Amino acid sequence: MKRLLISSLIYALSLTALAEGMQPFTAEMEAIRHGAIDIKARGTLQLRETAPDEWHYRLSTDGRTLSLREESWLTVVDDQIRPTRYEFESKVFWVKTTKSLRFDHERQRVTGRVEKDRIDERFAAPIYDAIGYQLALQQALARGEESITLNVLRHKRPDDMSFRVIGEEMLQLPQGEIYTWIVEQTEPVSRDERKLIWIAPGLGYTPMRFGRYEDGDLKEEIRVLSLQLDGQRVDFSQQ
């Protein structure tokens, strides 16, 4: 479940593309880890504007076996997303993991801590943190790009994450049916692993479902239960 809500929820609900203007939103989600006994958890992802061109992006979940808080503070400069601060804390049973990072875009350095290790790394702009990069992914999709590579600080060093659009599907959700694009993560993934995300272009390129497969079997998924854009609830049955 830790892997599901750390690596999978990172893809979760975002907002409309920057070219169209970022929108505050709140999404309620359900994550499922499939196995002999399915494990489920619910989480909330929220984007809010704290000042002109300054945004706060927060993912949180609180369950019996897992609690998670992941936050990104972002600015938008010349239509470019820039992370300024990133905080992460998870607890799985008795195991606790923390990250705290600061981004200096003038010096092009990121500093902070990942658990007990100090981080002081140079980066090449543009760079994204481990939750904020999904906004850049949306922007690229809105521009019509079908193959996308982003420089992301996922762990201790910047790393390329790559995606490609592979098809379309009328996705069945508990709330109804919605038209989506299927986006596959091509890097980094293991040999027997596949990661897919279903994105609804009619809802500001919002991801509606994520699936992680091993040897063709669905192991983890996340899907939207409810969504509010600019304070207005989305009626999925009318999409």
XYZ file of N, CA, C and O in Angstrom, residues 30-205:
704
model
N -10.077 6.775 -4.380
C -9.979 5.460 -3.762
C -8.799 4.724 -4.365
O -8.656 4.656 -5.585
N -7.936 4.186 -3.501
C -6.793 3.392 -3.943
C -6.998 1.950 -3.498
O -7.440 1.695 -2.375
N -6.678 1.029 -4.393
C -6.877 -0.395 -4.112
C -5.608 -1.153 -4.438
O -5.044 -0.994 -5.530
N -5.169 -1.980 -3.516
C -4.077 -2.906 -3.770
C -4.675 -4.298 -3.840
O -5.245 -4.796 -2.861
N -4.563 -4.916 -5.022
C -5.190 -6.209 -5.253
C -4.267 -7.336 -4.805
O -3.066 -7.325 -5.058
N -4.870 -8.328 -4.152
C -4.123 -9.481 -3.675
C -5.076 -10.516 -3.138
O -6.269 -10.529 -3.485
N -4.564 -11.421 -2.310
C -5.440 -12.412 -1.683
C -6.553 -11.710 -0.927
O -7.704 -12.162 -0.910
N -6.204 -10.594 -0.302
C -7.181 -9.717 0.336
C -6.925 -8.312 -0.192
O -5.828 -7.782 -0.035
N -7.917 -7.720 -0.840
C -7.755 -6.361 -1.361
C -7.646 -5.368 -0.203
O -8.386 -5.454 0.785
N -6.704 -4.444 -0.332
C -6.526 -3.388 0.660
C -6.948 -2.070 0.029
O -6.492 -1.719 -1.058
N -7.824 -1.336 0.706
C -8.346 -0.090 0.166
C -8.037 1.075 1.098
O -7.956 0.917 2.313
N -7.870 2.230 0.496
C -7.670 3.457 1.258
C -8.268 4.613 0.476
O -8.367 4.561 -0.747
N -8.667 5.648 1.194
C -9.208 6.842 0.547
C -8.296 8.021 0.824
O -7.669 8.110 1.881
N -8.224 8.914 -0.146
C -7.362 10.081 -0.002
C -7.982 11.307 -0.624
O -8.983 11.229 -1.351
N -7.391 12.461 -0.333
C -7.845 13.743 -0.871
C -6.665 14.464 -1.492
O -5.581 14.517 -0.904
N -6.871 14.979 -2.676
C -5.869 15.794 -3.348
C -6.466 17.168 -3.585
O -7.586 17.281 -4.101
N -5.738 18.192 -3.208
C -6.288 19.552 -3.284
C -5.251 20.520 -3.828
O -4.081 20.497 -3.446
N -5.699 21.370 -4.728
C -4.883 22.466 -5.239
C -5.566 23.779 -4.895
O -6.756 23.940 -5.152
N -4.808 24.702 -4.318
C -5.375 26.025 -4.029
C -4.347 27.102 -4.340
O -3.137 26.884 -4.230
N -4.855 28.260 -4.718
C -3.998 29.401 -5.015
C -3.834 30.219 -3.743
O -4.811 30.675 -3.157
N -2.603 30.408 -3.300
C -2.347 31.131 -2.055
C -2.079 32.613 -2.288
O -2.216 33.423 -1.374
N -1.648 32.962 -3.505
C -1.392 34.340 -3.918
C -1.303 34.314 -5.442
O -1.234 33.237 -6.032
N -1.332 35.477 -6.112
C -1.219 35.459 -7.570
C 0.016 34.685 -8.035
O 1.139 34.980 -7.610
N -0.214 33.654 -8.867
C 0.852 32.810 -9.420
C 1.580 31.985 -8.369
O 2.681 31.479 -8.619
N 0.983 31.811 -7.198
C 1.558 30.954 -6.166
C 0.508 29.922 -5.752
O -0.645 30.270 -5.478
N 0.932 28.658 -5.694
C -0.003 27.562 -5.498
C 0.497 26.575 -4.450
O 1.705 26.434 -4.244
N -0.456 25.933 -3.807
C -0.162 24.890 -2.830
C -0.912 23.638 -3.250
O -2.119 23.659 -3.464
N -0.168 22.540 -3.359
C -0.702 21.268 -3.852
C -0.515 20.237 -2.744
O 0.629 19.994 -2.321
N -1.588 19.601 -2.297
C -1.499 18.736 -1.119
C -2.254 17.436 -1.320
O -3.419 17.431 -1.713
N -1.575 16.351 -1.039
C -2.164 15.012 -1.042
C -2.132 14.476 0.375
O -1.109 14.566 1.059
N -3.247 13.924 0.840
C -3.267 13.365 2.192
C -4.178 12.147 2.232
O -5.162 12.054 1.510
N -3.797 11.197 3.063
C -4.626 10.033 3.325
C -4.374 9.591 4.752
O -3.300 9.812 5.311
N -5.362 8.987 5.344
C -5.240 8.547 6.730
C -5.989 7.230 6.867
O -7.218 7.191 6.835
N -5.251 6.157 6.981
C -5.862 4.837 7.104
C -5.294 4.073 8.286
O -4.397 4.545 8.984
N -5.782 2.865 8.481
C -5.316 2.078 9.611
C -3.861 1.659 9.467
O -3.124 1.613 10.445
N -3.472 1.335 8.246
C -2.101 0.867 8.035
C -1.202 1.913 7.423
O 0.014 1.749 7.433
N -1.783 2.989 6.887
C -0.975 3.984 6.203
C -1.538 5.376 6.379
O -2.745 5.583 6.281
N -0.662 6.313 6.690
C -1.021 7.730 6.642
C 0.026 8.433 5.790
O 1.214 8.086 5.805
N -0.413 9.416 5.032
C 0.462 10.057 4.062
C 0.123 11.530 3.967
O -1.042 11.921 3.942
N 1.189 12.352 3.927
C 1.035 13.778 3.641
C 2.135 14.169 2.672
O 3.317 13.989 2.937
N 1.735 14.704 1.518
C 2.690 15.137 0.501
C 2.266 16.512 0.011
O 1.117 16.697 -0.403
N 3.199 17.475 0.054
C 2.849 18.852 -0.263
C 3.906 19.488 -1.150
O 5.106 19.242 -1.007
N 3.439 20.334 -2.064
C 4.331 21.080 -2.939
C 3.878 22.538 -2.975
O 2.688 22.822 -3.119
N 4.844 23.436 -2.831
C 4.603 24.864 -2.998
C 5.219 25.272 -4.325
O 6.398 25.003 -4.593
N 4.426 25.914 -5.190
C 4.825 26.175 -6.567
C 4.598 27.631 -6.936
O 3.690 28.280 -6.415
N 5.415 28.105 -7.856
C 5.174 29.397 -8.489
C 5.101 29.189 -9.998
O 5.624 28.206 -10.527
N 4.454 30.115 -10.697
C 4.382 30.089 -12.160
C 5.051 31.353 -12.676
O 4.616 32.470 -12.373
N 6.133 31.164 -13.436
C 6.903 32.272 -13.992
C 6.974 32.097 -15.504
O 7.510 31.090 -15.981
N 6.414 33.047 -16.246
C 6.391 32.965 -17.709
C 5.810 31.632 -18.175
O 6.365 30.946 -19.051
N 4.690 31.244 -17.574
C 3.983 30.007 -17.901
C 4.788 28.751 -17.562
O 4.446 27.657 -18.021
N 5.831 28.891 -16.763
C 6.660 27.757 -16.366
C 6.430 27.440 -14.880
O 6.543 28.320 -14.024
N 6.092 26.191 -14.591
C 5.919 25.753 -13.214
C 7.285 25.643 -12.549
O 8.197 25.027 -13.098
N 7.403 26.213 -11.349
C 8.645 26.120 -10.596
C 8.340 25.677 -9.159
O 7.692 26.406 -8.407
N 8.810 24.510 -8.758
C 8.647 24.129 -7.356
C 9.585 24.954 -6.484
O 10.725 25.239 -6.877
N 9.121 25.361 -5.323
C 9.973 26.093 -4.390
C 10.223 25.295 -3.111
O 11.275 25.415 -2.498
N 9.256 24.462 -2.739
C 9.392 23.683 -1.507
C 8.580 22.406 -1.646
O 7.505 22.399 -2.261
N 9.107 21.325 -1.073
C 8.437 20.028 -1.137
C 8.581 19.336 0.211
O 9.672 19.284 0.789
N 7.464 18.808 0.738
C 7.464 18.098 2.013
C 6.722 16.781 1.858
O 5.681 16.710 1.184
N 7.263 15.749 2.484
C 6.664 14.419 2.396
C 6.809 13.708 3.738
O 7.861 13.754 4.365
N 5.729 13.061 4.143
C 5.777 12.240 5.357
C 4.796 11.088 5.218
O 3.616 11.304 4.919
N 5.271 9.873 5.387
C 4.387 8.711 5.342
C 4.689 7.809 6.533
O 5.810 7.781 7.054
N 3.660 7.070 6.947
C 3.809 6.107 8.020
C 3.070 4.841 7.637
O 1.864 4.872 7.392
N 3.800 3.745 7.498
C 3.230 2.454 7.160
C 3.489 1.533 8.344
O 4.640 1.188 8.615
N 2.412 1.171 9.035
C 2.542 0.456 10.295
C 3.433 1.304 11.215
O 3.088 2.399 11.562
N 4.626 0.839 11.562
C 5.512 1.598 12.438
C 6.673 2.248 11.694
O 7.550 2.853 12.303
N 6.700 2.124 10.366
C 7.810 2.647 9.563
C 7.462 4.050 9.046
O 6.473 4.225 8.345
N 8.313 5.013 9.373
C 8.070 6.395 8.985
C 9.127 6.859 7.986
O 10.305 6.568 8.139
N 8.687 7.579 6.941
C 9.580 8.110 5.919
C 9.313 9.606 5.757
O 8.151 10.025 5.708
N 10.372 10.408 5.665
C 10.209 11.851 5.514
C 11.149 12.384 4.440
O 12.234 11.847 4.205
N 10.711 13.469 3.779
C 11.533 14.214 2.836
C 11.216 15.691 3.019
O 10.068 16.060 3.266
N 12.241 16.525 2.852
C 12.053 17.967 2.929
C 13.050 18.628 1.988
O 14.265 18.490 2.171
N 12.553 19.337 0.959
C 13.424 19.882 -0.085
C 13.101 21.349 -0.361
O 11.946 21.772 -0.269
N 14.127 22.092 -0.711
C 13.988 23.486 -1.148
C 14.665 23.639 -2.509
O 15.770 23.136 -2.722
N 14.001 24.363 -3.410
C 14.510 24.563 -4.767
C 14.949 26.024 -4.938
O 14.140 26.939 -4.764
N 16.222 26.223 -5.274
C 16.768 27.541 -5.558
C 16.975 27.634 -7.064
O 17.938 27.077 -7.611
N 16.087 28.327 -7.755
C 16.133 28.360 -9.210
C 17.189 29.327 -9.739
O 17.627 29.182 -10.883
N 17.601 30.297 -8.946
C 18.677 31.186 -9.388
C 20.006 30.441 -9.404
O 20.793 30.577 -10.345
N 20.270 29.652 -8.364
C 21.516 28.889 -8.286
C 21.375 27.508 -8.927
O 22.354 26.791 -9.077
N 20.153 27.143 -9.272
C 19.845 25.829 -9.833
C 20.362 24.707 -8.929
O 21.051 23.781 -9.352
N 19.946 24.800 -7.651
C 20.323 23.783 -6.682
C 19.108 23.419 -5.840
O 18.244 24.260 -5.562
N 19.054 22.152 -5.457
C 18.030 21.688 -4.542
C 18.731 21.169 -3.293
O 19.725 20.441 -3.377
N 18.231 21.579 -2.128
C 18.841 21.190 -0.859
C 17.772 20.668 0.081
O 16.577 20.958 -0.080
N 18.201 19.906 1.077
C 17.263 19.399 2.070
C 17.670 18.034 2.571
O 18.854 17.679 2.587
N 16.648 17.251 2.960
C 16.896 15.912 3.495
C 15.907 14.902 2.913
O 14.737 15.220 2.701
N 16.415 13.713 2.648
C 15.585 12.553 2.334
C 15.890 11.528 3.419
O 16.979 10.948 3.436
N 14.933 11.393 4.345
C 15.157 10.630 5.567
C 16.376 11.225 6.285
O 16.408 12.408 6.553
N 17.433 10.448 6.520
C 18.584 10.974 7.258
C 19.674 11.526 6.345
O 20.677 12.063 6.825
N 19.496 11.391 5.043
C 20.528 11.821 4.097
C 20.332 13.278 3.695
O 19.234 13.692 3.320
N 21.411 14.042 3.728
C 21.371 15.424 3.263
C 21.437 15.462 1.741
O 22.153 14.675 1.116
N 20.691 16.388 1.136
C 20.654 16.548 -0.313
C 21.175 17.931 -0.680
O 20.748 18.935 -0.119
N 22.098 17.972 -1.608
C 22.586 19.230 -2.177
C 23.000 18.917 -3.610
O 24.125 18.500 -3.878
N 22.067 19.093 -4.540
C 22.261 18.677 -5.929
C 22.017 19.846 -6.880
O 21.124 20.670 -6.669
N 22.820 19.896 -7.912
C 22.580 20.861 -8.978
C 21.566 20.274 -9.944
O 21.533 19.061 -10.158
N 20.699 21.112 -10.523
C 19.725 20.619 -11.490
C 19.705 21.507 -12.716
O 20.127 22.661 -12.690
N 19.225 20.936 -13.796
C 19.024 21.676 -15.041
C 17.541 21.994 -15.181
O 16.705 21.098 -15.111
N 17.209 23.251 -15.338
C 15.810 23.649 -15.476
C 15.277 23.235 -16.852
O 16.028 23.201 -17.828
N 13.984 22.912 -16.940
C 13.027 22.868 -15.837
C 13.116 21.565 -15.043
O 13.444 20.515 -15.598
N 12.815 21.647 -13.756
C 12.785 20.489 -12.888
C 11.465 20.505 -12.127
O 10.871 21.572 -11.924
N 11.003 19.325 -11.719
C 9.728 19.211 -11.012
C 9.908 18.304 -9.808
O 10.766 17.420 -9.797
N 9.088 18.548 -8.795
C 9.140 17.666 -7.635
C 8.248 16.456 -7.863
O 7.588 16.328 -8.895
N 8.212 15.565 -6.869
C 7.597 14.251 -7.055
C 6.077 14.252 -7.068
O 5.464 13.203 -7.262
N 5.454 15.395 -6.877
C 4.005 15.488 -7.053
C 3.637 16.589 -8.048
O 2.695 16.445 -8.828
N 4.409 17.664 -8.081
C 4.069 18.790 -8.952
C 4.291 18.546 -10.421
O 3.728 19.260 -11.260
N 5.066 17.515 -10.769
C 5.358 17.291 -12.192
C 4.122 16.923 -12.999
O 4.087 17.101 -14.215
N 3.089 16.433 -12.324
C 1.885 16.055 -13.064
C 1.249 17.256 -13.753
O 0.595 17.122 -14.784
N 1.469 18.443 -13.230
C 0.930 19.647 -13.853
C 1.601 19.906 -15.198
O 0.961 20.306 -16.166
N 2.908 19.679 -15.239
C 3.629 19.831 -16.509
C 3.209 18.762 -17.508
O 3.163 19.018 -18.716
N 2.912 17.569 -17.023
C 2.426 16.509 -17.902
C 1.105 16.922 -18.542
O 0.893 16.746 -19.751
N 0.212 17.485 -17.757
C -1.061 17.966 -18.308
C -0.848 19.039 -19.362
O -1.506 19.057 -20.401
N 0.059 19.955 -19.065
C 0.321 21.048 -20.007
C 0.800 20.503 -21.345
O 0.370 20.964 -22.410
N 1.687 19.524 -21.289
C 2.214 18.937 -22.520
C 1.112 18.226 -23.306
O 1.052 18.321 -24.533
N 0.230 17.521 -22.615
C -0.882 16.848 -23.290
C -1.809 17.862 -23.939
O -2.302 17.652 -25.052
N -2.057 18.973 -23.252
C -2.930 20.006 -23.812
C -2.333 20.634 -25.066
O -3.069 21.096 -25.947
N -0.992 20.638 -25.163
C -0.337 21.182 -26.365
C -0.362 20.188 -27.515
O 0.069 20.510 -28.626
N -0.832 18.977 -27.254
C -0.913 17.977 -28.300
C 0.280 17.047 -28.374
O 0.383 16.255 -29.318
N 1.184 17.121 -27.404
C 2.347 16.234 -27.402
C 1.907 14.810 -27.067
O 1.065 14.600 -26.198
N 2.507 13.835 -27.731
C 2.162 12.434 -27.498
C 3.302 11.650 -26.866
O 3.081 10.539 -26.363
N 4.512 12.185 -26.896
C 5.663 11.594 -26.209
C 6.288 12.684 -25.346
O 6.679 13.734 -25.865
N 6.379 12.457 -24.029
C 6.734 13.503 -23.078
C 7.795 12.982 -22.118
O 7.650 11.885 -21.573
N 8.848 13.760 -21.909
C 9.877 13.432 -20.919
C 10.060 14.631 -19.998
O 10.220 15.767 -20.468
N 10.044 14.376 -18.678
C 10.151 15.420 -17.672
C 11.283 15.089 -16.706
O 11.487 13.932 -16.353
N 11.998 16.125 -16.272
C 13.074 15.979 -15.296
C 12.479 16.121 -13.896
O 11.999 17.193 -13.522
N 12.500 15.033 -13.115
C 11.789 14.981 -11.839
C 12.735 14.527 -10.728
O 13.493 13.573 -10.894
N 12.694 15.219 -9.597
C 13.432 14.773 -8.421
C 12.512 13.836 -7.636
O 11.780 14.260 -6.748
N 12.553 12.554 -7.965
C 11.675 11.583 -7.328
C 12.249 11.075 -6.012
O 11.527 10.839 -5.059
N 13.573 10.871 -5.981
C 14.215 10.318 -4.793
C 15.304 11.285 -4.315
O 14.999 12.315 -3.749
N 16.564 10.957 -4.598
C 17.652 11.801 -4.123
C 18.314 12.601 -5.229
O 19.069 13.540 -4.953
N 18.056 12.232 -6.484
C 18.672 12.920 -7.613
C 17.637 13.109 -8.726
O 16.709 12.317 -8.845
N 17.833 14.126 -9.561
C 16.931 14.304 -10.703
C 16.966 13.086 -11.620
O 17.997 12.454 -11.799
N 15.805 12.766 -12.183
C 15.675 11.571 -13.010
C 14.638 11.852 -14.089
O 13.661 12.559 -13.853
N 14.837 11.300 -15.288
C 13.865 11.471 -16.364
C 12.680 10.533 -16.178
O 12.850 9.341 -15.889
N 11.482 11.075 -16.350
C 10.263 10.280 -16.417
C 9.641 10.513 -17.779
O 9.480 11.663 -18.203
N 9.301 9.418 -18.482
C 8.787 9.527 -19.843
C 7.409 8.892 -19.969
O 7.114 7.898 -19.291
N 6.594 9.468 -20.840
C 5.218 9.025 -21.049
C 4.901 9.079 -22.539
O 5.508 9.840 -23.292
N 3.875 8.306 -22.945
C 3.393 8.377 -24.315
C 1.904 8.062 -24.345
O 1.407 7.256 -23.562
N 1.204 8.703 -25.259
C -0.222 8.424 -25.459
C -0.327 7.200 -26.358
O 0.251 7.167 -27.444
N -1.080 6.170 -25.898
C -1.153 4.921 -26.665
C -2.558 4.598 -27.166
O -2.732 3.632 -27.909
N -3.576 5.380 -26.790
C -4.922 5.080 -27.273
C -5.976 5.876 -26.543
O -5.686 6.850 -25.846
N -7.224 5.449 -26.714
C -8.361 6.102 -26.080
C -9.346 5.045 -25.620
O -9.349 3.917 -26.107
N -10.208 5.435 -24.655
C -11.156 4.465 -24.099
C -12.313 5.187 -23.420
O -12.118 6.248 -22.798
N -13.505 4.628 -23.558
C -14.637 5.076 -22.748
C -14.506 4.356 -21.407
O -14.788 3.172 -21.281
N -14.051 5.069 -20.414
C -13.714 4.483 -19.117
C -14.952 4.366 -18.241
O -15.701 5.332 -18.070
N -15.148 3.183 -17.684
C -16.262 2.947 -16.770
C -15.801 3.220 -15.336
O -14.875 2.591 -14.842
N -16.455 4.169 -14.679
C -16.189 4.502 -13.291
C -17.462 4.282 -12.474
O -18.559 4.175 -13.038
N -17.337 4.193 -11.146
C -18.550 4.039 -10.333
C -19.573 5.140 -10.583
O -20.790 4.929 -10.443
N -19.104 6.344 -11.011
C -20.016 7.471 -11.219
C -20.577 7.522 -12.625
O -21.486 8.306 -12.899
N -20.048 6.724 -13.548
C -20.532 6.763 -14.917
C -19.416 6.511 -15.913
O -18.316 6.087 -15.556
N -19.689 6.798 -17.170
C -18.757 6.548 -18.261
C -18.177 7.866 -18.737
O -18.880 8.872 -18.838
N -16.857 7.869 -19.045
C -16.218 9.098 -19.478
C -15.155 8.783 -20.529
O -14.468 7.752 -20.460
N -15.020 9.673 -21.506
C -14.021 9.515 -22.567
C -12.643 9.868 -22.031
O -12.445 10.934 -21.412
N -11.664 8.992 -22.283
C -10.310 9.217 -21.774
C -9.263 8.880 -22.821
O -9.513 8.114 -23.753
N -8.084 9.463 -22.637
C -6.888 9.044 -23.334
C -6.116 8.101 -22.415
O -6.100 8.297 -21.197
N -5.452 7.110 -22.996
C -4.625 6.202 -22.213
C -3.169 6.621 -22.381
O -2.667 6.681 -23.504
N -2.518 6.927 -21.269
C -1.122 7.357 -21.275
C -0.301 6.305 -20.538
O -0.625 5.916 -19.417
N 0.769 5.852 -21.189
C 1.644 4.844 -20.594
C 2.942 5.485 -20.113
O 3.530 6.298 -20.811
N 3.361 5.124 -18.899
C 4.683 5.543 -18.438
C 5.702 4.570 -19.006
O 5.632 3.366 -18.766
N 6.667 5.097 -19.745
C 7.662 4.242 -20.387
C 8.986 4.191 -19.630
O 9.736 3.233 -19.764
N 9.288 5.213 -18.848
C 10.497 5.254 -18.021
C 10.197 6.043 -16.753
O 9.527 7.078 -16.815
N 10.720 5.602 -15.609
C 11.358 4.302 -15.379
C 10.314 3.263 -14.985
O 9.423 3.540 -14.182
N 10.415 2.077 -15.530
C 9.595 0.926 -15.159
C 10.470 -0.316 -15.229
O 11.438 -0.363 -15.985
N 10.113 -1.345 -14.439
C 10.862 -2.593 -14.482
C 10.396 -3.439 -15.657
O 9.389 -3.140 -16.303
N 11.120 -4.497 -15.937
C 10.867 -5.297 -17.131
C 9.463 -5.900 -17.141
O 8.815 -5.968 -18.191
N 8.960 -6.360 -15.992
C 7.663 -7.026 -15.938
C 6.542 -6.089 -15.508
O 5.432 -6.524 -15.229
N 6.819 -4.791 -15.481
C 5.869 -3.820 -14.943
C 5.291 -2.940 -16.049
O 5.958 -2.629 -17.040
N 4.037 -2.540 -15.863
C 3.403 -1.595 -16.775
C 2.568 -0.618 -15.963
O 1.843 -1.017 -15.044
N 2.673 0.677 -16.310
C 1.919 1.708 -15.617
C 1.102 2.500 -16.633
O 1.651 3.001 -17.623
N -0.203 2.601 -16.385
C -1.101 3.311 -17.278
C -1.882 4.358 -16.492
O -2.190 4.167 -15.315
N -2.237 5.426 -17.189
C -3.079 6.455 -16.598
C -4.128 6.856 -17.631
O -3.818 7.012 -18.817
N -5.382 6.945 -17.181
C -6.504 7.326 -18.043
C -6.824 8.796 -17.773
O -7.204 9.163 -16.658
N -6.699 9.644 -18.798
C -6.827 11.091 -18.640
C -8.036 11.587 -19.424
O -8.238 11.206 -20.577
N -8.836 12.426 -18.786
C -10.056 12.952 -19.403
C -9.789 14.335 -19.983
O -9.753 15.323 -19.246
N -9.595 14.454 -21.301
C -9.340 15.774 -21.884
C -10.521 16.725 -21.719
O -10.339 17.939 -21.674
N -11.740 16.173 -21.627
C -12.913 17.021 -21.455
C -13.049 17.610 -20.065
O -13.886 18.481 -19.837
N -12.222 17.149 -19.128
C -12.203 17.700 -17.769
C -10.813 18.271 -17.475
O -10.205 17.984 -16.441
N -10.310 19.072 -18.406
C -9.034 19.724 -18.181
C -7.863 18.781 -18.099
O -6.914 19.023 -17.364
N -7.936 17.652 -18.836
C -6.848 16.675 -18.860
C -6.600 16.083 -17.467
O -5.463 15.834 -17.072
